[in-house]
Every structure is written in structure tokens, then in C-alpha cells.
Amino acid sequence: MYAPFDPWRYAEHLKVVVLDFHKLGLSPAALRQLTAVDGDSWSAMTIKQDELIGVVLNPSHADTRQRADLMHELAHIELEHVPMRVEVSKTGLMLLSDYSEEQEQEADWHAAAYLLPRDGIFRLRSRNKSAADIGQHFGVSKALCEWRLRMTGVEVQLRRTSSF
């Protein structure tokens, strides 16, 4: 069967550092703001300084969400997307943000293809595994799995083959 894709290992392969949010040296107030007060306002952030690229994940999100968010950020990097807007701190740290809608969709598709390979989801779904079961197998949410099942046409294909 298909083993779950590990975006953390892939980040290493791409020489992207996944930064530990709790080791960023943020004040207790900033930590609370980013994880409790505004925890739903952000998922992940890519930062760049010189040739070093890092990704920070929102630790208040579920592991399944962090896996998808990391792969989404890696997709932007791998696809060499250029953000529409870049913010640079006084120290020269670049925060990449605001990709075009087209680039966001491309990163969504690219990330989901790594995390939920079509052949793998087809095989599991044809064995009557639910979207929740498949998501659990691949370490992603049920919602992401349902989206991928629809977008790849797996559900339609299985309906058509079962009607014969």
C-alpha cells in the first residue's frame, strides 16, 4: 500500500528548515496572541533570509492540518512561486506573503497530490474505506481527503465502475 508522505523529510530534502514555533523567542503576549487569540488567523509562514528558507507552523492546529500546511508552503517553494507582496523586517528577514489566487490553487493541488496520491486513495476507496479512514492512513484530515477524492474523479470513477 502507499505509505504516508512525510513533508518534514521533504523539507530536509529541499533544505528548508521547519522552525520550532516555541523556540522563536516570542514574548508570552505574542505567543498567546498567535496561538489563542488569533490562532485561526494564520496557518503557516515562510521566511527567507539570504539563501536560508524556513517555515513556521501554527502549533495550535491539529497535526493533520500542520502536515497539509507544511506541504502547501513547500509547494510554493518547489514551484518557485513569487509572492505578490513581500515584507522585510529591519533585520532583513523576508516574510513571504500574498500569493496570487492561481498560485494558491496550484500549491493546494501540488501539496494534495503528494499527501494523497491518486492511486493510493483509489485503492483504499475501492476497498470501501471511508474518507476518514483514508485521511487517517495518510495523516491528513477527512475534509482534505474528501476534496481530493472529488477533485481527482475517484468517486465518479468508482460510481461508474460499480454500476456495471
PDB file of C-alpha atoms in Angstrom:
ATOM      1  CA  MET A   1       0.000   0.000   0.000  1.00  0.00           C
ATOM      2  CA  TYR A   2       1.047   3.618  -0.123  1.00  0.00           C
ATOM      3  CA  ALA A   3       2.961   4.946   2.845  1.00  0.00           C
ATOM      4  CA  PRO A   4       2.102   8.428   4.092  1.00  0.00           C
ATOM      5  CA  PHE A   5       4.268  11.175   2.605  1.00  0.00           C
ATOM      6  CA  ASP A   6       6.435  12.929   5.202  1.00  0.00           C
ATOM      7  CA  PRO A   7       6.614  16.673   4.486  1.00  0.00           C
ATOM      8  CA  TRP A   8       9.203  17.184   7.244  1.00  0.00           C
ATOM      9  CA  ARG A   9      11.625  14.827   5.490  1.00  0.00           C
ATOM     10  CA  TYR A  10      10.787  16.504   2.207  1.00  0.00           C
ATOM     11  CA  ALA A  11      11.599  19.885   3.760  1.00  0.00           C
ATOM     12  CA  GLU A  12      15.012  18.494   4.709  1.00  0.00           C
ATOM     13  CA  HIS A  13      15.466  17.312   1.122  1.00  0.00           C
ATOM     14  CA  LEU A  14      14.636  20.809  -0.144  1.00  0.00           C
ATOM     15  CA  LYS A  15      16.973  22.288   2.505  1.00  0.00           C
ATOM     16  CA  VAL A  16      14.063  24.145   4.108  1.00  0.00           C
ATOM     17  CA  VAL A  17      14.204  24.494   7.885  1.00  0.00           C
ATOM     18  CA  VAL A  18      10.980  23.859   9.781  1.00  0.00           C
ATOM     19  CA  LEU A  19      11.338  26.202  12.714  1.00  0.00           C
ATOM     20  CA  ASP A  20      10.067  25.317  16.167  1.00  0.00           C
ATOM     21  CA  PHE A  21       7.474  27.977  16.980  1.00  0.00           C
ATOM     22  CA  HIS A  22       8.190  27.725  20.703  1.00  0.00           C
ATOM     23  CA  LYS A  23      11.895  28.444  20.169  1.00  0.00           C
ATOM     24  CA  LEU A  24      11.393  31.687  18.259  1.00  0.00           C
ATOM     25  CA  GLY A  25      11.891  33.782  21.376  1.00  0.00           C
ATOM     26  CA  LEU A  26       8.484  35.419  21.226  1.00  0.00           C
ATOM     27  CA  SER A  27       7.098  37.139  24.285  1.00  0.00           C
ATOM     28  CA  PRO A  28       4.333  35.383  26.260  1.00  0.00           C
ATOM     29  CA  ALA A  29       1.888  38.007  24.969  1.00  0.00           C
ATOM     30  CA  ALA A  30       2.877  37.343  21.338  1.00  0.00           C
ATOM     31  CA  LEU A  31       2.645  33.578  21.878  1.00  0.00           C
ATOM     32  CA  ARG A  32      -0.839  33.942  23.312  1.00  0.00           C
ATOM     33  CA  GLN A  33      -1.914  36.297  20.520  1.00  0.00           C
ATOM     34  CA  LEU A  34      -0.681  33.973  17.763  1.00  0.00           C
ATOM     35  CA  THR A  35      -1.968  30.705  19.220  1.00  0.00           C
ATOM     36  CA  ALA A  36      -5.016  31.531  21.340  1.00  0.00           C
ATOM     37  CA  VAL A  37      -6.455  34.925  20.412  1.00  0.00           C
ATOM     38  CA  ASP A  38      -5.709  34.835  16.669  1.00  0.00           C
ATOM     39  CA  GLY A  39      -4.878  31.143  16.330  1.00  0.00           C
ATOM     40  CA  ASP A  40      -7.293  30.734  13.435  1.00  0.00           C
ATOM     41  CA  SER A  41      -5.960  33.742  11.517  1.00  0.00           C
ATOM     42  CA  TRP A  42      -2.817  32.003  10.250  1.00  0.00           C
ATOM     43  CA  SER A  43      -1.632  28.507   9.416  1.00  0.00           C
ATOM     44  CA  ALA A  44       1.982  28.704   8.329  1.00  0.00           C
ATOM     45  CA  MET A  45       4.527  31.252   7.276  1.00  0.00           C
ATOM     46  CA  THR A  46       7.562  31.050   5.026  1.00  0.00           C
ATOM     47  CA  ILE A  47      10.502  33.244   5.882  1.00  0.00           C
ATOM     48  CA  LYS A  48      13.692  33.821   3.977  1.00  0.00           C
ATOM     49  CA  GLN A  49      16.990  35.340   4.982  1.00  0.00           C
ATOM     50  CA  ASP A  50      19.663  35.339   2.325  1.00  0.00           C
ATOM     51  CA  GLU A  51      19.581  31.771   0.968  1.00  0.00           C
ATOM     52  CA  LEU A  52      18.052  30.241   4.103  1.00  0.00           C
ATOM     53  CA  ILE A  53      14.358  29.398   3.870  1.00  0.00           C
ATOM     54  CA  GLY A  54      12.313  28.488   6.917  1.00  0.00           C
ATOM     55  CA  VAL A  55       8.716  27.591   7.587  1.00  0.00           C
ATOM     56  CA  VAL A  56       6.861  28.243  10.829  1.00  0.00           C
ATOM     57  CA  LEU A  57       3.725  26.228  11.525  1.00  0.00           C
ATOM     58  CA  ASN A  58       0.895  27.239  13.809  1.00  0.00           C
ATOM     59  CA  PRO A  59       1.281  24.866  16.791  1.00  0.00           C
ATOM     60  CA  SER A  60      -2.340  25.368  17.839  1.00  0.00           C
ATOM     61  CA  HIS A  61      -3.516  23.489  14.734  1.00  0.00           C
ATOM     62  CA  ALA A  62      -4.001  19.725  14.576  1.00  0.00           C
ATOM     63  CA  ASP A  63      -1.145  17.571  13.306  1.00  0.00           C
ATOM     64  CA  THR A  64      -3.167  16.792  10.181  1.00  0.00           C
ATOM     65  CA  ARG A  65      -3.515  20.494   9.441  1.00  0.00           C
ATOM     66  CA  GLN A  66       0.177  21.145  10.105  1.00  0.00           C
ATOM     67  CA  ARG A  67       1.113  18.357   7.674  1.00  0.00           C
ATOM     68  CA  ALA A  68      -1.042  19.915   4.948  1.00  0.00           C
ATOM     69  CA  ASP A  69       0.133  23.450   5.749  1.00  0.00           C
ATOM     70  CA  LEU A  70       3.797  22.466   5.599  1.00  0.00           C
ATOM     71  CA  MET A  71       3.315  20.690   2.283  1.00  0.00           C
ATOM     72  CA  HIS A  72       1.431  23.722   0.947  1.00  0.00           C
ATOM     73  CA  GLU A  73       4.346  26.007   1.868  1.00  0.00           C
ATOM     74  CA  LEU A  74       6.845  23.551   0.359  1.00  0.00           C
ATOM     75  CA  ALA A  75       4.768  23.509  -2.828  1.00  0.00           C
ATOM     76  CA  HIS A  76       5.129  27.283  -3.134  1.00  0.00           C
ATOM     77  CA  ILE A  77       8.894  26.895  -2.685  1.00  0.00           C
ATOM     78  CA  GLU A  78       9.257  23.955  -5.059  1.00  0.00           C
ATOM     79  CA  LEU A  79       7.112  25.612  -7.726  1.00  0.00           C
ATOM     80  CA  GLU A  80       9.175  28.793  -7.330  1.00  0.00           C
ATOM     81  CA  HIS A  81       6.125  30.941  -6.768  1.00  0.00           C
ATOM     82  CA  VAL A  82       6.804  34.612  -6.389  1.00  0.00           C
ATOM     83  CA  PRO A  83       4.593  36.365  -3.844  1.00  0.00           C
ATOM     84  CA  MET A  84       2.683  39.433  -4.922  1.00  0.00           C
ATOM     85  CA  ARG A  85       3.802  41.173  -1.737  1.00  0.00           C
ATOM     86  CA  VAL A  86       6.883  40.698   0.446  1.00  0.00           C
ATOM     87  CA  GLU A  87       7.515  42.220   3.839  1.00  0.00           C
ATOM     88  CA  VAL A  88      11.076  42.734   5.048  1.00  0.00           C
ATOM     89  CA  SER A  89      11.911  43.298   8.708  1.00  0.00           C
ATOM     90  CA  LYS A  90      14.521  45.795   9.889  1.00  0.00           C
ATOM     91  CA  THR A  91      16.965  42.893  10.244  1.00  0.00           C
ATOM     92  CA  GLY A  92      16.471  41.807   6.633  1.00  0.00           C
ATOM     93  CA  LEU A  93      14.200  38.868   7.395  1.00  0.00           C
ATOM     94  CA  MET A  94      11.817  38.384   4.496  1.00  0.00           C
ATOM     95  CA  LEU A  95       8.235  37.267   5.187  1.00  0.00           C
ATOM     96  CA  LEU A  96       6.720  35.896   2.001  1.00  0.00           C
ATOM     97  CA  SER A  97       3.007  36.538   1.714  1.00  0.00           C
ATOM     98  CA  ASP A  98       0.085  37.169  -0.584  1.00  0.00           C
ATOM     99  CA  TYR A  99       0.473  34.760  -3.449  1.00  0.00           C
ATOM    100  CA  SER A 100      -1.927  35.106  -6.354  1.00  0.00           C
ATOM    101  CA  GLU A 101      -5.106  33.031  -6.276  1.00  0.00           C
ATOM    102  CA  GLU A 102      -3.732  30.950  -9.147  1.00  0.00           C
ATOM    103  CA  GLN A 103      -0.536  30.201  -7.210  1.00  0.00           C
ATOM    104  CA  GLU A 104      -2.526  29.353  -4.065  1.00  0.00           C
ATOM    105  CA  GLN A 105      -4.635  26.879  -6.011  1.00  0.00           C
ATOM    106  CA  GLU A 106      -1.571  25.395  -7.675  1.00  0.00           C
ATOM    107  CA  ALA A 107       0.073  24.934  -4.265  1.00  0.00           C
ATOM    108  CA  ASP A 108      -3.118  23.313  -2.918  1.00  0.00           C
ATOM    109  CA  TRP A 109      -3.209  20.824  -5.790  1.00  0.00           C
ATOM    110  CA  HIS A 110       0.522  20.118  -5.657  1.00  0.00           C
ATOM    111  CA  ALA A 111       0.507  19.552  -1.899  1.00  0.00           C
ATOM    112  CA  ALA A 112      -2.577  17.330  -2.005  1.00  0.00           C
ATOM    113  CA  ALA A 113      -1.066  15.202  -4.783  1.00  0.00           C
ATOM    114  CA  TYR A 114       1.929  14.450  -2.561  1.00  0.00           C
ATOM    115  CA  LEU A 115      -0.126  13.840   0.555  1.00  0.00           C
ATOM    116  CA  LEU A 116      -2.925  11.838  -1.080  1.00  0.00           C
ATOM    117  CA  PRO A 117      -1.647  10.079  -4.203  1.00  0.00           C
ATOM    118  CA  ARG A 118      -4.484   9.241  -6.575  1.00  0.00           C
ATOM    119  CA  ASP A 119      -3.553   5.573  -6.924  1.00  0.00           C
ATOM    120  CA  GLY A 120      -3.442   5.211  -3.145  1.00  0.00           C
ATOM    121  CA  ILE A 121      -6.777   6.845  -2.485  1.00  0.00           C
ATOM    122  CA  PHE A 122      -8.344   4.910  -5.366  1.00  0.00           C
ATOM    123  CA  ARG A 123      -7.157   1.588  -3.960  1.00  0.00           C
ATOM    124  CA  LEU A 124      -8.321   2.361  -0.442  1.00  0.00           C
ATOM    125  CA  ARG A 125     -11.660   3.796  -1.570  1.00  0.00           C
ATOM    126  CA  SER A 126     -12.290   0.785  -3.846  1.00  0.00           C
ATOM    127  CA  ARG A 127     -11.881  -1.344  -0.717  1.00  0.00           C
ATOM    128  CA  ASN A 128     -14.741   0.623   0.846  1.00  0.00           C
ATOM    129  CA  LYS A 129     -12.515   2.687   3.128  1.00  0.00           C
ATOM    130  CA  SER A 130     -14.168   5.931   4.189  1.00  0.00           C
ATOM    131  CA  ALA A 131     -12.659   9.360   3.615  1.00  0.00           C
ATOM    132  CA  ALA A 132     -11.927   9.457   7.356  1.00  0.00           C
ATOM    133  CA  ASP A 133     -10.108   6.116   7.160  1.00  0.00           C
ATOM    134  CA  ILE A 134      -8.106   7.195   4.131  1.00  0.00           C
ATOM    135  CA  GLY A 135      -7.287  10.537   5.733  1.00  0.00           C
ATOM    136  CA  GLN A 136      -6.126   8.761   8.866  1.00  0.00           C
ATOM    137  CA  HIS A 137      -3.954   6.406   6.801  1.00  0.00           C
ATOM    138  CA  PHE A 138      -2.243   9.338   5.061  1.00  0.00           C
ATOM    139  CA  GLY A 139      -2.158  11.594   8.135  1.00  0.00           C
ATOM    140  CA  VAL A 140      -4.489  14.271   6.773  1.00  0.00           C
ATOM    141  CA  SER A 141      -7.957  15.496   7.594  1.00  0.00           C
ATOM    142  CA  LYS A 142     -11.145  13.888   6.392  1.00  0.00           C
ATOM    143  CA  ALA A 143     -12.044  17.182   4.684  1.00  0.00           C
ATOM    144  CA  LEU A 144      -8.812  17.234   2.653  1.00  0.00           C
ATOM    145  CA  CYS A 145      -9.352  13.608   1.686  1.00  0.00           C
ATOM    146  CA  GLU A 146     -12.951  14.305   0.598  1.00  0.00           C
ATOM    147  CA  TRP A 147     -11.725  17.228  -1.515  1.00  0.00           C
ATOM    148  CA  ARG A 148      -9.039  15.088  -3.127  1.00  0.00           C
ATOM    149  CA  LEU A 149     -11.491  12.246  -3.810  1.00  0.00           C
ATOM    150  CA  ARG A 150     -13.787  14.703  -5.612  1.00  0.00           C
ATOM    151  CA  MET A 151     -11.079  16.619  -7.463  1.00  0.00           C
ATOM    152  CA  THR A 152      -9.323  13.511  -8.785  1.00  0.00           C
ATOM    153  CA  GLY A 153     -12.539  11.961 -10.011  1.00  0.00           C
ATOM    154  CA  VAL A 154     -12.036   8.853  -7.876  1.00  0.00           C
ATOM    155  CA  GLU A 155     -15.603   8.965  -6.549  1.00  0.00           C
ATOM    156  CA  VAL A 156     -17.067   9.338 -10.054  1.00  0.00           C
ATOM    157  CA  GLN A 157     -14.865   6.570 -11.397  1.00  0.00           C
ATOM    158  CA  LEU A 158     -15.905   4.184  -8.642  1.00  0.00           C
ATOM    159  CA  ARG A 159     -19.600   5.011  -9.103  1.00  0.00           C
ATOM    160  CA  ARG A 160     -19.328   4.328 -12.824  1.00  0.00           C
ATOM    161  CA  THR A 161     -17.486   1.027 -12.393  1.00  0.00           C
ATOM    162  CA  SER A 162     -19.911  -0.172  -9.707  1.00  0.00           C
ATOM    163  CA  SER A 163     -22.907   0.452 -11.979  1.00  0.00           C
ATOM    164  CA  PHE A 164     -21.716  -2.155 -14.486  1.00  0.00           C
TER     165      PHE A 164
END
